[in-house]
Amino acid sequence: MNHRFLLLSSLAMLLSFVSCTRSEYDPDGVNREMTLFGEEIFVPIGQVGPITVKDLLSSNKSIASLLESLMKEEPNGTFYIESQDQVFAMNAFRELMDIPDPTQPYHWDIGSQSCSIASTVALLRMFNIGFMNQRLSLYATNPITAPLTLNTDIWVRCMDNSYTETYSKEYKMEDFSLRSSYSATSLFKLDLPVEVTDLVTRVEMNDLTLDLPANAKDQVRPSDDAKFSFYTTFTSNLALSEKFSISQALPISKLNVPLGKFKLHKCYLAFDLENTLPLDVTIKSIKLRDEKGNEIKDVVFSSDVKIIGGKPGAATVTPIVLEVEALTGTIPDIHEAVLDLKFEYSKTAGLVPLSSAMSLSMKTASVKLYGGITLFGK
């Protein structure tokens, strides 16, 4: 026979006794409060939805506006961003008209060209949002009907928030044949190491030259947009860097925790939190509100309760025990709570792409109440 059944049986007996003797069960002025020490009951808490990683990031208005315009979601829920950036582009007719002797092959010394990658996306770095599974591709277009010979020294560079270079990769392209095609030609694809979370910020093409055939201007493919061009495409998942830390006050409305009827001065609430956020979460404080939205100021909770970070497929379950105390009177019903939470990078979860599957939630729709349940109080 479990504790819950014993408690319900005890309650039934007590209620039966009181209903038969209501007018005289305290004839000598004895305190009518009766406390069931050591017992526990489960109290429903109403509707408490999960806190998702998108909820968390969107709670910061600056981050929310950036993510709204930049972030996309893969079918599996993983978040990613993408960008296309121009390194160099030149109208074919305009350039070929300037060749001194168009009847001869022409060595076109373009010089050094560069571009910033995903410049808008780079703003996310200010909030310690990192980039994972970065892929950069470089393409070129050849608007004439003959192949061209390409030479250049390409550098891909990553920088941190202080604009210190943290990763670089060099590609030397010597006598590369840039074929004639209506579509762009891929020059290279670079998958950055997974541990590189600083954004690719720059691509440089140093000492860029193209060798053109004789009469090149007569070989320009008919098009309204005939250009010699070089451009990049970039994709990356989003992640939270080791420096990520954010404090947020998150309201939980539509609560219905009926504690008032127990006339408690002090008790403990116990429940389990399931975490698939790659963040350690600390409950700094909890503020309560009644049914009218007014703050209940004379009830305090234990603070600095820590929840361990997890990830999809490897959720952590943290038992939480909160001490609740009424500084004056007894603990009333709870209709809304505002949690002051601190989220920090979790070494337990490690580096993981952000996704819509990440959340912090309660495992059950009730809390366990114990530590002096008082019945028949005045």
PDB file of N, CA and C in Angstrom, residues 258-357:
ATOM      1  N   PRO A 258      -2.868  24.700  -6.446  1.00  0.00           N
ATOM      2  CA  PRO A 258      -3.763  24.982  -5.309  1.00  0.00           C
ATOM      3  C   PRO A 258      -3.113  24.667  -3.966  1.00  0.00           C
ATOM      4  N   LEU A 259      -2.274  25.578  -3.499  1.00  0.00           N
ATOM      5  CA  LEU A 259      -1.596  25.377  -2.216  1.00  0.00           C
ATOM      6  C   LEU A 259      -2.336  26.027  -1.054  1.00  0.00           C
ATOM      7  N   GLY A 260      -3.163  27.022  -1.353  1.00  0.00           N
ATOM      8  CA  GLY A 260      -3.806  27.801  -0.289  1.00  0.00           C
ATOM      9  C   GLY A 260      -4.602  26.961   0.683  1.00  0.00           C
ATOM     10  N   LYS A 261      -5.273  25.937   0.198  1.00  0.00           N
ATOM     11  CA  LYS A 261      -6.147  25.135   1.072  1.00  0.00           C
ATOM     12  C   LYS A 261      -5.382  24.334   2.117  1.00  0.00           C
ATOM     13  N   PHE A 262      -4.064  24.175   1.913  1.00  0.00           N
ATOM     14  CA  PHE A 262      -3.280  23.407   2.875  1.00  0.00           C
ATOM     15  C   PHE A 262      -2.753  24.264   4.025  1.00  0.00           C
ATOM     16  N   LYS A 263      -2.901  25.593   3.926  1.00  0.00           N
ATOM     17  CA  LYS A 263      -2.482  26.529   4.970  1.00  0.00           C
ATOM     18  C   LYS A 263      -1.042  26.263   5.425  1.00  0.00           C
ATOM     19  N   LEU A 264      -0.168  26.315   4.452  1.00  0.00           N
ATOM     20  CA  LEU A 264       1.239  26.011   4.706  1.00  0.00           C
ATOM     21  C   LEU A 264       2.031  27.276   5.009  1.00  0.00           C
ATOM     22  N   HIS A 265       2.879  27.212   6.021  1.00  0.00           N
ATOM     23  CA  HIS A 265       3.841  28.273   6.271  1.00  0.00           C
ATOM     24  C   HIS A 265       5.143  27.992   5.516  1.00  0.00           C
ATOM     25  N   LYS A 266       5.439  26.706   5.380  1.00  0.00           N
ATOM     26  CA  LYS A 266       6.673  26.297   4.716  1.00  0.00           C
ATOM     27  C   LYS A 266       6.495  24.881   4.195  1.00  0.00           C
ATOM     28  N   CYS A 267       6.993  24.624   3.000  1.00  0.00           N
ATOM     29  CA  CYS A 267       6.907  23.277   2.442  1.00  0.00           C
ATOM     30  C   CYS A 267       7.983  23.113   1.374  1.00  0.00           C
ATOM     31  N   TYR A 268       8.001  21.946   0.777  1.00  0.00           N
ATOM     32  CA  TYR A 268       8.944  21.652  -0.311  1.00  0.00           C
ATOM     33  C   TYR A 268       8.169  21.176  -1.533  1.00  0.00           C
ATOM     34  N   LEU A 269       8.558  21.699  -2.691  1.00  0.00           N
ATOM     35  CA  LEU A 269       7.986  21.248  -3.960  1.00  0.00           C
ATOM     36  C   LEU A 269       9.063  20.449  -4.687  1.00  0.00           C
ATOM     37  N   ALA A 270       8.728  19.244  -5.097  1.00  0.00           N
ATOM     38  CA  ALA A 270       9.691  18.388  -5.784  1.00  0.00           C
ATOM     39  C   ALA A 270       9.142  17.977  -7.144  1.00  0.00           C
ATOM     40  N   PHE A 271       9.983  18.072  -8.157  1.00  0.00           N
ATOM     41  CA  PHE A 271       9.586  17.672  -9.505  1.00  0.00           C
ATOM     42  C   PHE A 271      10.856  17.422 -10.314  1.00  0.00           C
ATOM     43  N   ASP A 272      10.697  16.823 -11.477  1.00  0.00           N
ATOM     44  CA  ASP A 272      11.822  16.530 -12.362  1.00  0.00           C
ATOM     45  C   ASP A 272      11.770  17.424 -13.594  1.00  0.00           C
ATOM     46  N   LEU A 273      12.921  17.984 -13.964  1.00  0.00           N
ATOM     47  CA  LEU A 273      13.034  18.788 -15.175  1.00  0.00           C
ATOM     48  C   LEU A 273      13.866  18.030 -16.206  1.00  0.00           C
ATOM     49  N   GLU A 274      13.328  17.945 -17.416  1.00  0.00           N
ATOM     50  CA  GLU A 274      14.039  17.285 -18.515  1.00  0.00           C
ATOM     51  C   GLU A 274      14.626  18.358 -19.418  1.00  0.00           C
ATOM     52  N   ASN A 275      15.921  18.257 -19.680  1.00  0.00           N
ATOM     53  CA  ASN A 275      16.619  19.315 -20.406  1.00  0.00           C
ATOM     54  C   ASN A 275      17.317  18.752 -21.641  1.00  0.00           C
ATOM     55  N   THR A 276      16.939  19.264 -22.814  1.00  0.00           N
ATOM     56  CA  THR A 276      17.671  18.959 -24.051  1.00  0.00           C
ATOM     57  C   THR A 276      18.304  20.225 -24.619  1.00  0.00           C
ATOM     58  N   LEU A 277      18.316  21.300 -23.825  1.00  0.00           N
ATOM     59  CA  LEU A 277      19.087  22.485 -24.189  1.00  0.00           C
ATOM     60  C   LEU A 277      20.560  22.211 -23.893  1.00  0.00           C
ATOM     61  N   PRO A 278      21.481  22.590 -24.770  1.00  0.00           N
ATOM     62  CA  PRO A 278      22.907  22.387 -24.475  1.00  0.00           C
ATOM     63  C   PRO A 278      23.428  23.466 -23.523  1.00  0.00           C
ATOM     64  N   LEU A 279      22.643  23.721 -22.480  1.00  0.00           N
ATOM     65  CA  LEU A 279      22.923  24.805 -21.546  1.00  0.00           C
ATOM     66  C   LEU A 279      22.663  24.336 -20.125  1.00  0.00           C
ATOM     67  N   ASP A 280      23.553  24.731 -19.220  1.00  0.00           N
ATOM     68  CA  ASP A 280      23.261  24.583 -17.806  1.00  0.00           C
ATOM     69  C   ASP A 280      22.362  25.747 -17.402  1.00  0.00           C
ATOM     70  N   VAL A 281      21.338  25.443 -16.621  1.00  0.00           N
ATOM     71  CA  VAL A 281      20.347  26.456 -16.239  1.00  0.00           C
ATOM     72  C   VAL A 281      20.343  26.596 -14.721  1.00  0.00           C
ATOM     73  N   THR A 282      20.451  27.822 -14.252  1.00  0.00           N
ATOM     74  CA  THR A 282      20.390  28.088 -12.821  1.00  0.00           C
ATOM     75  C   THR A 282      19.131  28.905 -12.516  1.00  0.00           C
ATOM     76  N   ILE A 283      18.314  28.397 -11.598  1.00  0.00           N
ATOM     77  CA  ILE A 283      17.133  29.146 -11.147  1.00  0.00           C
ATOM     78  C   ILE A 283      17.603  30.130 -10.091  1.00  0.00           C
ATOM     79  N   LYS A 284      17.699  31.411 -10.467  1.00  0.00           N
ATOM     80  CA  LYS A 284      18.202  32.430  -9.537  1.00  0.00           C
ATOM     81  C   LYS A 284      17.128  32.870  -8.538  1.00  0.00           C
ATOM     82  N   SER A 285      15.905  33.014  -9.016  1.00  0.00           N
ATOM     83  CA  SER A 285      14.811  33.391  -8.124  1.00  0.00           C
ATOM     84  C   SER A 285      13.489  33.104  -8.814  1.00  0.00           C
ATOM     85  N   ILE A 286      12.424  33.066  -8.012  1.00  0.00           N
ATOM     86  CA  ILE A 286      11.076  32.838  -8.533  1.00  0.00           C
ATOM     87  C   ILE A 286      10.139  33.854  -7.894  1.00  0.00           C
ATOM     88  N   LYS A 287       9.387  34.545  -8.735  1.00  0.00           N
ATOM     89  CA  LYS A 287       8.364  35.470  -8.251  1.00  0.00           C
ATOM     90  C   LYS A 287       6.991  34.913  -8.611  1.00  0.00           C
ATOM     91  N   LEU A 288       6.047  35.063  -7.684  1.00  0.00           N
ATOM     92  CA  LEU A 288       4.702  34.529  -7.874  1.00  0.00           C
ATOM     93  C   LEU A 288       3.691  35.646  -8.081  1.00  0.00           C
ATOM     94  N   ARG A 289       2.623  35.324  -8.796  1.00  0.00           N
ATOM     95  CA  ARG A 289       1.522  36.263  -9.000  1.00  0.00           C
ATOM     96  C   ARG A 289       0.201  35.552  -8.744  1.00  0.00           C
ATOM     97  N   ASP A 290      -0.760  36.326  -8.220  1.00  0.00           N
ATOM     98  CA  ASP A 290      -2.076  35.748  -7.960  1.00  0.00           C
ATOM     99  C   ASP A 290      -2.942  35.822  -9.206  1.00  0.00           C
ATOM    100  N   GLU A 291      -4.251  35.475  -9.037  1.00  0.00           N
ATOM    101  CA  GLU A 291      -5.139  35.427 -10.195  1.00  0.00           C
ATOM    102  C   GLU A 291      -5.371  36.791 -10.837  1.00  0.00           C
ATOM    103  N   LYS A 292      -5.083  37.878 -10.115  1.00  0.00           N
ATOM    104  CA  LYS A 292      -5.235  39.226 -10.660  1.00  0.00           C
ATOM    105  C   LYS A 292      -3.931  39.766 -11.249  1.00  0.00           C
ATOM    106  N   GLY A 293      -2.886  38.963 -11.198  1.00  0.00           N
ATOM    107  CA  GLY A 293      -1.610  39.394 -11.746  1.00  0.00           C
ATOM    108  C   GLY A 293      -0.746  40.163 -10.766  1.00  0.00           C
ATOM    109  N   ASN A 294      -1.192  40.263  -9.518  1.00  0.00           N
ATOM    110  CA  ASN A 294      -0.414  40.981  -8.514  1.00  0.00           C
ATOM    111  C   ASN A 294       0.690  40.088  -7.958  1.00  0.00           C
ATOM    112  N   GLU A 295       1.859  40.679  -7.750  1.00  0.00           N
ATOM    113  CA  GLU A 295       2.980  39.903  -7.222  1.00  0.00           C
ATOM    114  C   GLU A 295       2.728  39.530  -5.763  1.00  0.00           C
ATOM    115  N   ILE A 296       3.018  38.263  -5.445  1.00  0.00           N
ATOM    116  CA  ILE A 296       2.922  37.781  -4.069  1.00  0.00           C
ATOM    117  C   ILE A 296       4.305  37.944  -3.456  1.00  0.00           C
ATOM    118  N   LYS A 297       4.503  38.997  -2.689  1.00  0.00           N
ATOM    119  CA  LYS A 297       5.845  39.372  -2.245  1.00  0.00           C
ATOM    120  C   LYS A 297       6.303  38.670  -0.974  1.00  0.00           C
ATOM    121  N   ASP A 298       5.368  38.095  -0.214  1.00  0.00           N
ATOM    122  CA  ASP A 298       5.769  37.538   1.073  1.00  0.00           C
ATOM    123  C   ASP A 298       5.990  36.026   1.014  1.00  0.00           C
ATOM    124  N   VAL A 299       6.205  35.489  -0.200  1.00  0.00           N
ATOM    125  CA  VAL A 299       6.546  34.075  -0.359  1.00  0.00           C
ATOM    126  C   VAL A 299       7.900  33.988  -1.037  1.00  0.00           C
ATOM    127  N   VAL A 300       8.832  33.241  -0.452  1.00  0.00           N
ATOM    128  CA  VAL A 300      10.186  33.145  -1.004  1.00  0.00           C
ATOM    129  C   VAL A 300      10.513  31.691  -1.337  1.00  0.00           C
ATOM    130  N   PHE A 301      11.403  31.532  -2.321  1.00  0.00           N
ATOM    131  CA  PHE A 301      11.858  30.215  -2.761  1.00  0.00           C
ATOM    132  C   PHE A 301      13.351  30.094  -2.520  1.00  0.00           C
ATOM    133  N   SER A 302      13.805  28.854  -2.418  1.00  0.00           N
ATOM    134  CA  SER A 302      15.244  28.617  -2.436  1.00  0.00           C
ATOM    135  C   SER A 302      15.772  29.005  -3.809  1.00  0.00           C
ATOM    136  N   SER A 303      17.051  29.411  -3.872  1.00  0.00           N
ATOM    137  CA  SER A 303      17.596  29.929  -5.131  1.00  0.00           C
ATOM    138  C   SER A 303      18.875  29.195  -5.512  1.00  0.00           C
ATOM    139  N   ASP A 304      19.387  29.561  -6.695  1.00  0.00           N
ATOM    140  CA  ASP A 304      20.619  28.986  -7.238  1.00  0.00           C
ATOM    141  C   ASP A 304      20.533  27.470  -7.386  1.00  0.00           C
ATOM    142  N   VAL A 305      19.359  27.007  -7.814  1.00  0.00           N
ATOM    143  CA  VAL A 305      19.174  25.591  -8.121  1.00  0.00           C
ATOM    144  C   VAL A 305      19.648  25.347  -9.546  1.00  0.00           C
ATOM    145  N   LYS A 306      20.511  24.359  -9.764  1.00  0.00           N
ATOM    146  CA  LYS A 306      21.148  24.166 -11.064  1.00  0.00           C
ATOM    147  C   LYS A 306      20.592  22.959 -11.804  1.00  0.00           C
ATOM    148  N   ILE A 307      20.367  23.153 -13.103  1.00  0.00           N
ATOM    149  CA  ILE A 307      19.868  22.105 -13.991  1.00  0.00           C
ATOM    150  C   ILE A 307      20.954  21.820 -15.024  1.00  0.00           C
ATOM    151  N   ILE A 308      21.310  20.552 -15.194  1.00  0.00           N
ATOM    152  CA  ILE A 308      22.409  20.182 -16.072  1.00  0.00           C
ATOM    153  C   ILE A 308      21.951  20.181 -17.530  1.00  0.00           C
ATOM    154  N   GLY A 309      22.834  20.645 -18.425  1.00  0.00           N
ATOM    155  CA  GLY A 309      22.520  20.705 -19.846  1.00  0.00           C
ATOM    156  C   GLY A 309      22.466  19.333 -20.503  1.00  0.00           C
ATOM    157  N   GLY A 310      21.707  19.242 -21.585  1.00  0.00           N
ATOM    158  CA  GLY A 310      21.583  18.002 -22.340  1.00  0.00           C
ATOM    159  C   GLY A 310      21.531  18.296 -23.825  1.00  0.00           C
ATOM    160  N   LYS A 311      20.986  17.377 -24.606  1.00  0.00           N
ATOM    161  CA  LYS A 311      20.827  17.568 -26.041  1.00  0.00           C
ATOM    162  C   LYS A 311      19.826  16.551 -26.550  1.00  0.00           C
ATOM    163  N   PRO A 312      19.242  16.789 -27.744  1.00  0.00           N
ATOM    164  CA  PRO A 312      18.286  15.824 -28.280  1.00  0.00           C
ATOM    165  C   PRO A 312      18.905  14.432 -28.372  1.00  0.00           C
ATOM    166  N   GLY A 313      18.160  13.442 -27.890  1.00  0.00           N
ATOM    167  CA  GLY A 313      18.665  12.084 -27.879  1.00  0.00           C
ATOM    168  C   GLY A 313      19.490  11.760 -26.655  1.00  0.00           C
ATOM    169  N   ALA A 314      19.840  12.761 -25.876  1.00  0.00           N
ATOM    170  CA  ALA A 314      20.614  12.556 -24.644  1.00  0.00           C
ATOM    171  C   ALA A 314      20.143  13.561 -23.601  1.00  0.00           C
ATOM    172  N   ALA A 315      18.863  13.526 -23.302  1.00  0.00           N
ATOM    173  CA  ALA A 315      18.277  14.461 -22.341  1.00  0.00           C
ATOM    174  C   ALA A 315      18.812  14.176 -20.938  1.00  0.00           C
ATOM    175  N   THR A 316      18.960  15.236 -20.160  1.00  0.00           N
ATOM    176  CA  THR A 316      19.280  15.079 -18.742  1.00  0.00           C
ATOM    177  C   THR A 316      18.005  15.289 -17.942  1.00  0.00           C
ATOM    178  N   VAL A 317      17.840  14.524 -16.884  1.00  0.00           N
ATOM    179  CA  VAL A 317      16.693  14.680 -15.988  1.00  0.00           C
ATOM    180  C   VAL A 317      17.239  15.069 -14.620  1.00  0.00           C
ATOM    181  N   THR A 318      16.879  16.257 -14.159  1.00  0.00           N
ATOM    182  CA  THR A 318      17.399  16.781 -12.900  1.00  0.00           C
ATOM    183  C   THR A 318      16.276  16.867 -11.873  1.00  0.00           C
ATOM    184  N   PRO A 319      16.383  16.139 -10.753  1.00  0.00           N
ATOM    185  CA  PRO A 319      15.388  16.290  -9.682  1.00  0.00           C
ATOM    186  C   PRO A 319      15.554  17.664  -9.025  1.00  0.00           C
ATOM    187  N   ILE A 320      14.460  18.388  -8.924  1.00  0.00           N
ATOM    188  CA  ILE A 320      14.482  19.723  -8.331  1.00  0.00           C
ATOM    189  C   ILE A 320      13.671  19.706  -7.031  1.00  0.00           C
ATOM    190  N   VAL A 321      14.241  20.241  -5.977  1.00  0.00           N
ATOM    191  CA  VAL A 321      13.515  20.415  -4.727  1.00  0.00           C
ATOM    192  C   VAL A 321      13.600  21.895  -4.354  1.00  0.00           C
ATOM    193  N   LEU A 322      12.453  22.542  -4.302  1.00  0.00           N
ATOM    194  CA  LEU A 322      12.391  23.955  -3.951  1.00  0.00           C
ATOM    195  C   LEU A 322      11.772  24.125  -2.566  1.00  0.00           C
ATOM    196  N   GLU A 323      12.452  24.854  -1.721  1.00  0.00           N
ATOM    197  CA  GLU A 323      11.890  25.205  -0.423  1.00  0.00           C
ATOM    198  C   GLU A 323      11.041  26.462  -0.594  1.00  0.00           C
ATOM    199  N   VAL A 324       9.793  26.390  -0.157  1.00  0.00           N
ATOM    200  CA  VAL A 324       8.862  27.510  -0.284  1.00  0.00           C
ATOM    201  C   VAL A 324       8.442  27.941   1.120  1.00  0.00           C
ATOM    202  N   GLU A 325       8.541  29.243   1.375  1.00  0.00           N
ATOM    203  CA  GLU A 325       8.218  29.730   2.714  1.00  0.00           C
ATOM    204  C   GLU A 325       7.431  31.030   2.638  1.00  0.00           C
ATOM    205  N   ALA A 326       6.356  31.100   3.402  1.00  0.00           N
ATOM    206  CA  ALA A 326       5.581  32.333   3.531  1.00  0.00           C
ATOM    207  C   ALA A 326       6.159  33.142   4.682  1.00  0.00           C
ATOM    208  N   LEU A 327       6.618  34.355   4.405  1.00  0.00           N
ATOM    209  CA  LEU A 327       7.201  35.197   5.451  1.00  0.00           C
ATOM    210  C   LEU A 327       6.133  35.679   6.420  1.00  0.00           C
ATOM    211  N   THR A 328       4.914  35.871   5.896  1.00  0.00           N
ATOM    212  CA  THR A 328       3.761  36.196   6.736  1.00  0.00           C
ATOM    213  C   THR A 328       2.579  35.367   6.265  1.00  0.00           C
ATOM    214  N   GLY A 329       1.751  34.921   7.170  1.00  0.00           N
ATOM    215  CA  GLY A 329       0.579  34.146   6.788  1.00  0.00           C
ATOM    216  C   GLY A 329       0.958  32.784   6.231  1.00  0.00           C
ATOM    217  N   THR A 330       0.170  32.328   5.275  1.00  0.00           N
ATOM    218  CA  THR A 330       0.402  31.018   4.669  1.00  0.00           C
ATOM    219  C   THR A 330       0.570  31.158   3.152  1.00  0.00           C
ATOM    220  N   ILE A 331       1.004  30.085   2.531  1.00  0.00           N
ATOM    221  CA  ILE A 331       1.277  30.097   1.094  1.00  0.00           C
ATOM    222  C   ILE A 331      -0.041  30.044   0.323  1.00  0.00           C
ATOM    223  N   PRO A 332      -0.311  31.026  -0.561  1.00  0.00           N
ATOM    224  CA  PRO A 332      -1.582  31.048  -1.293  1.00  0.00           C
ATOM    225  C   PRO A 332      -1.518  30.178  -2.553  1.00  0.00           C
ATOM    226  N   ASP A 333      -2.648  30.136  -3.253  1.00  0.00           N
ATOM    227  CA  ASP A 333      -2.666  29.493  -4.572  1.00  0.00           C
ATOM    228  C   ASP A 333      -1.744  30.264  -5.518  1.00  0.00           C
ATOM    229  N   ILE A 334      -1.145  29.551  -6.443  1.00  0.00           N
ATOM    230  CA  ILE A 334      -0.228  30.170  -7.402  1.00  0.00           C
ATOM    231  C   ILE A 334      -0.856  30.125  -8.791  1.00  0.00           C
ATOM    232  N   HIS A 335      -0.930  31.276  -9.441  1.00  0.00           N
ATOM    233  CA  HIS A 335      -1.528  31.354 -10.776  1.00  0.00           C
ATOM    234  C   HIS A 335      -0.520  31.725 -11.855  1.00  0.00           C
ATOM    235  N   GLU A 336       0.594  32.301 -11.468  1.00  0.00           N
ATOM    236  CA  GLU A 336       1.629  32.637 -12.436  1.00  0.00           C
ATOM    237  C   GLU A 336       2.962  32.736 -11.710  1.00  0.00           C
ATOM    238  N   ALA A 337       4.017  32.312 -12.413  1.00  0.00           N
ATOM    239  CA  ALA A 337       5.362  32.413 -11.838  1.00  0.00           C
ATOM    240  C   ALA A 337       6.289  33.066 -12.857  1.00  0.00           C
ATOM    241  N   VAL A 338       7.208  33.866 -12.360  1.00  0.00           N
ATOM    242  CA  VAL A 338       8.234  34.467 -13.206  1.00  0.00           C
ATOM    243  C   VAL A 338       9.583  33.946 -12.719  1.00  0.00           C
ATOM    244  N   LEU A 339      10.243  33.201 -13.571  1.00  0.00           N
ATOM    245  CA  LEU A 339      11.514  32.589 -13.208  1.00  0.00           C
ATOM    246  C   LEU A 339      12.666  33.442 -13.711  1.00  0.00           C
ATOM    247  N   ASP A 340      13.556  33.797 -12.817  1.00  0.00           N
ATOM    248  CA  ASP A 340      14.790  34.494 -13.187  1.00  0.00           C
ATOM    249  C   ASP A 340      15.850  33.418 -13.401  1.00  0.00           C
ATOM    250  N   LEU A 341      16.171  33.155 -14.666  1.00  0.00           N
ATOM    251  CA  LEU A 341      17.041  32.034 -15.020  1.00  0.00           C
ATOM    252  C   LEU A 341      18.341  32.532 -15.634  1.00  0.00           C
ATOM    253  N   LYS A 342      19.396  31.805 -15.381  1.00  0.00           N
ATOM    254  CA  LYS A 342      20.677  32.068 -16.026  1.00  0.00           C
ATOM    255  C   LYS A 342      21.062  30.844 -16.844  1.00  0.00           C
ATOM    256  N   PHE A 343      21.298  31.055 -18.147  1.00  0.00           N
ATOM    257  CA  PHE A 343      21.669  29.985 -19.060  1.00  0.00           C
ATOM    258  C   PHE A 343      23.146  30.140 -19.423  1.00  0.00           C
ATOM    259  N   GLU A 344      23.891  29.040 -19.314  1.00  0.00           N
ATOM    260  CA  GLU A 344      25.311  29.065 -19.623  1.00  0.00           C
ATOM    261  C   GLU A 344      25.704  27.836 -20.437  1.00  0.00           C
ATOM    262  N   TYR A 345      26.752  27.987 -21.234  1.00  0.00           N
ATOM    263  CA  TYR A 345      27.284  26.874 -22.018  1.00  0.00           C
ATOM    264  C   TYR A 345      27.518  25.662 -21.118  1.00  0.00           C
ATOM    265  N   SER A 346      27.089  24.508 -21.589  1.00  0.00           N
ATOM    266  CA  SER A 346      27.207  23.288 -20.799  1.00  0.00           C
ATOM    267  C   SER A 346      28.343  22.410 -21.314  1.00  0.00           C
ATOM    268  N   LYS A 347      29.315  22.157 -20.465  1.00  0.00           N
ATOM    269  CA  LYS A 347      30.390  21.241 -20.843  1.00  0.00           C
ATOM    270  C   LYS A 347      29.872  19.813 -20.943  1.00  0.00           C
ATOM    271  N   THR A 348      28.813  19.517 -20.224  1.00  0.00           N
ATOM    272  CA  THR A 348      28.220  18.179 -20.291  1.00  0.00           C
ATOM    273  C   THR A 348      27.670  17.899 -21.681  1.00  0.00           C
ATOM    274  N   ALA A 349      26.946  18.863 -22.234  1.00  0.00           N
ATOM    275  CA  ALA A 349      26.362  18.689 -23.568  1.00  0.00           C
ATOM    276  C   ALA A 349      27.391  18.894 -24.665  1.00  0.00           C
ATOM    277  N   GLY A 350      28.319  19.833 -24.453  1.00  0.00           N
ATOM    278  CA  GLY A 350      29.330  20.118 -25.467  1.00  0.00           C
ATOM    279  C   GLY A 350      28.766  20.904 -26.636  1.00  0.00           C
ATOM    280  N   LEU A 351      29.515  20.889 -27.729  1.00  0.00           N
ATOM    281  CA  LEU A 351      29.135  21.644 -28.924  1.00  0.00           C
ATOM    282  C   LEU A 351      28.117  20.847 -29.727  1.00  0.00           C
ATOM    283  N   VAL A 352      26.973  21.459 -30.004  1.00  0.00           N
ATOM    284  CA  VAL A 352      25.909  20.751 -30.716  1.00  0.00           C
ATOM    285  C   VAL A 352      25.105  21.764 -31.522  1.00  0.00           C
ATOM    286  N   PRO A 353      24.698  21.417 -32.763  1.00  0.00           N
ATOM    287  CA  PRO A 353      23.881  22.355 -33.553  1.00  0.00           C
ATOM    288  C   PRO A 353      22.540  22.626 -32.878  1.00  0.00           C
ATOM    289  N   LEU A 354      22.111  23.876 -32.911  1.00  0.00           N
ATOM    290  CA  LEU A 354      20.824  24.234 -32.323  1.00  0.00           C
ATOM    291  C   LEU A 354      19.687  23.716 -33.187  1.00  0.00           C
ATOM    292  N   SER A 355      18.606  23.319 -32.525  1.00  0.00           N
ATOM    293  CA  SER A 355      17.455  22.805 -33.264  1.00  0.00           C
ATOM    294  C   SER A 355      16.180  23.075 -32.491  1.00  0.00           C
ATOM    295  N   SER A 356      15.053  22.945 -33.190  1.00  0.00           N
ATOM    296  CA  SER A 356      13.749  23.161 -32.566  1.00  0.00           C
ATOM    297  C   SER A 356      13.408  22.054 -31.582  1.00  0.00           C
ATOM    298  N   ALA A 357      14.184  20.974 -31.581  1.00  0.00           N
ATOM    299  CA  ALA A 357      13.923  19.861 -30.667  1.00  0.00           C
ATOM    300  C   ALA A 357      14.482  20.116 -29.277  1.00  0.00           C
TER     301      ALA A 357
END
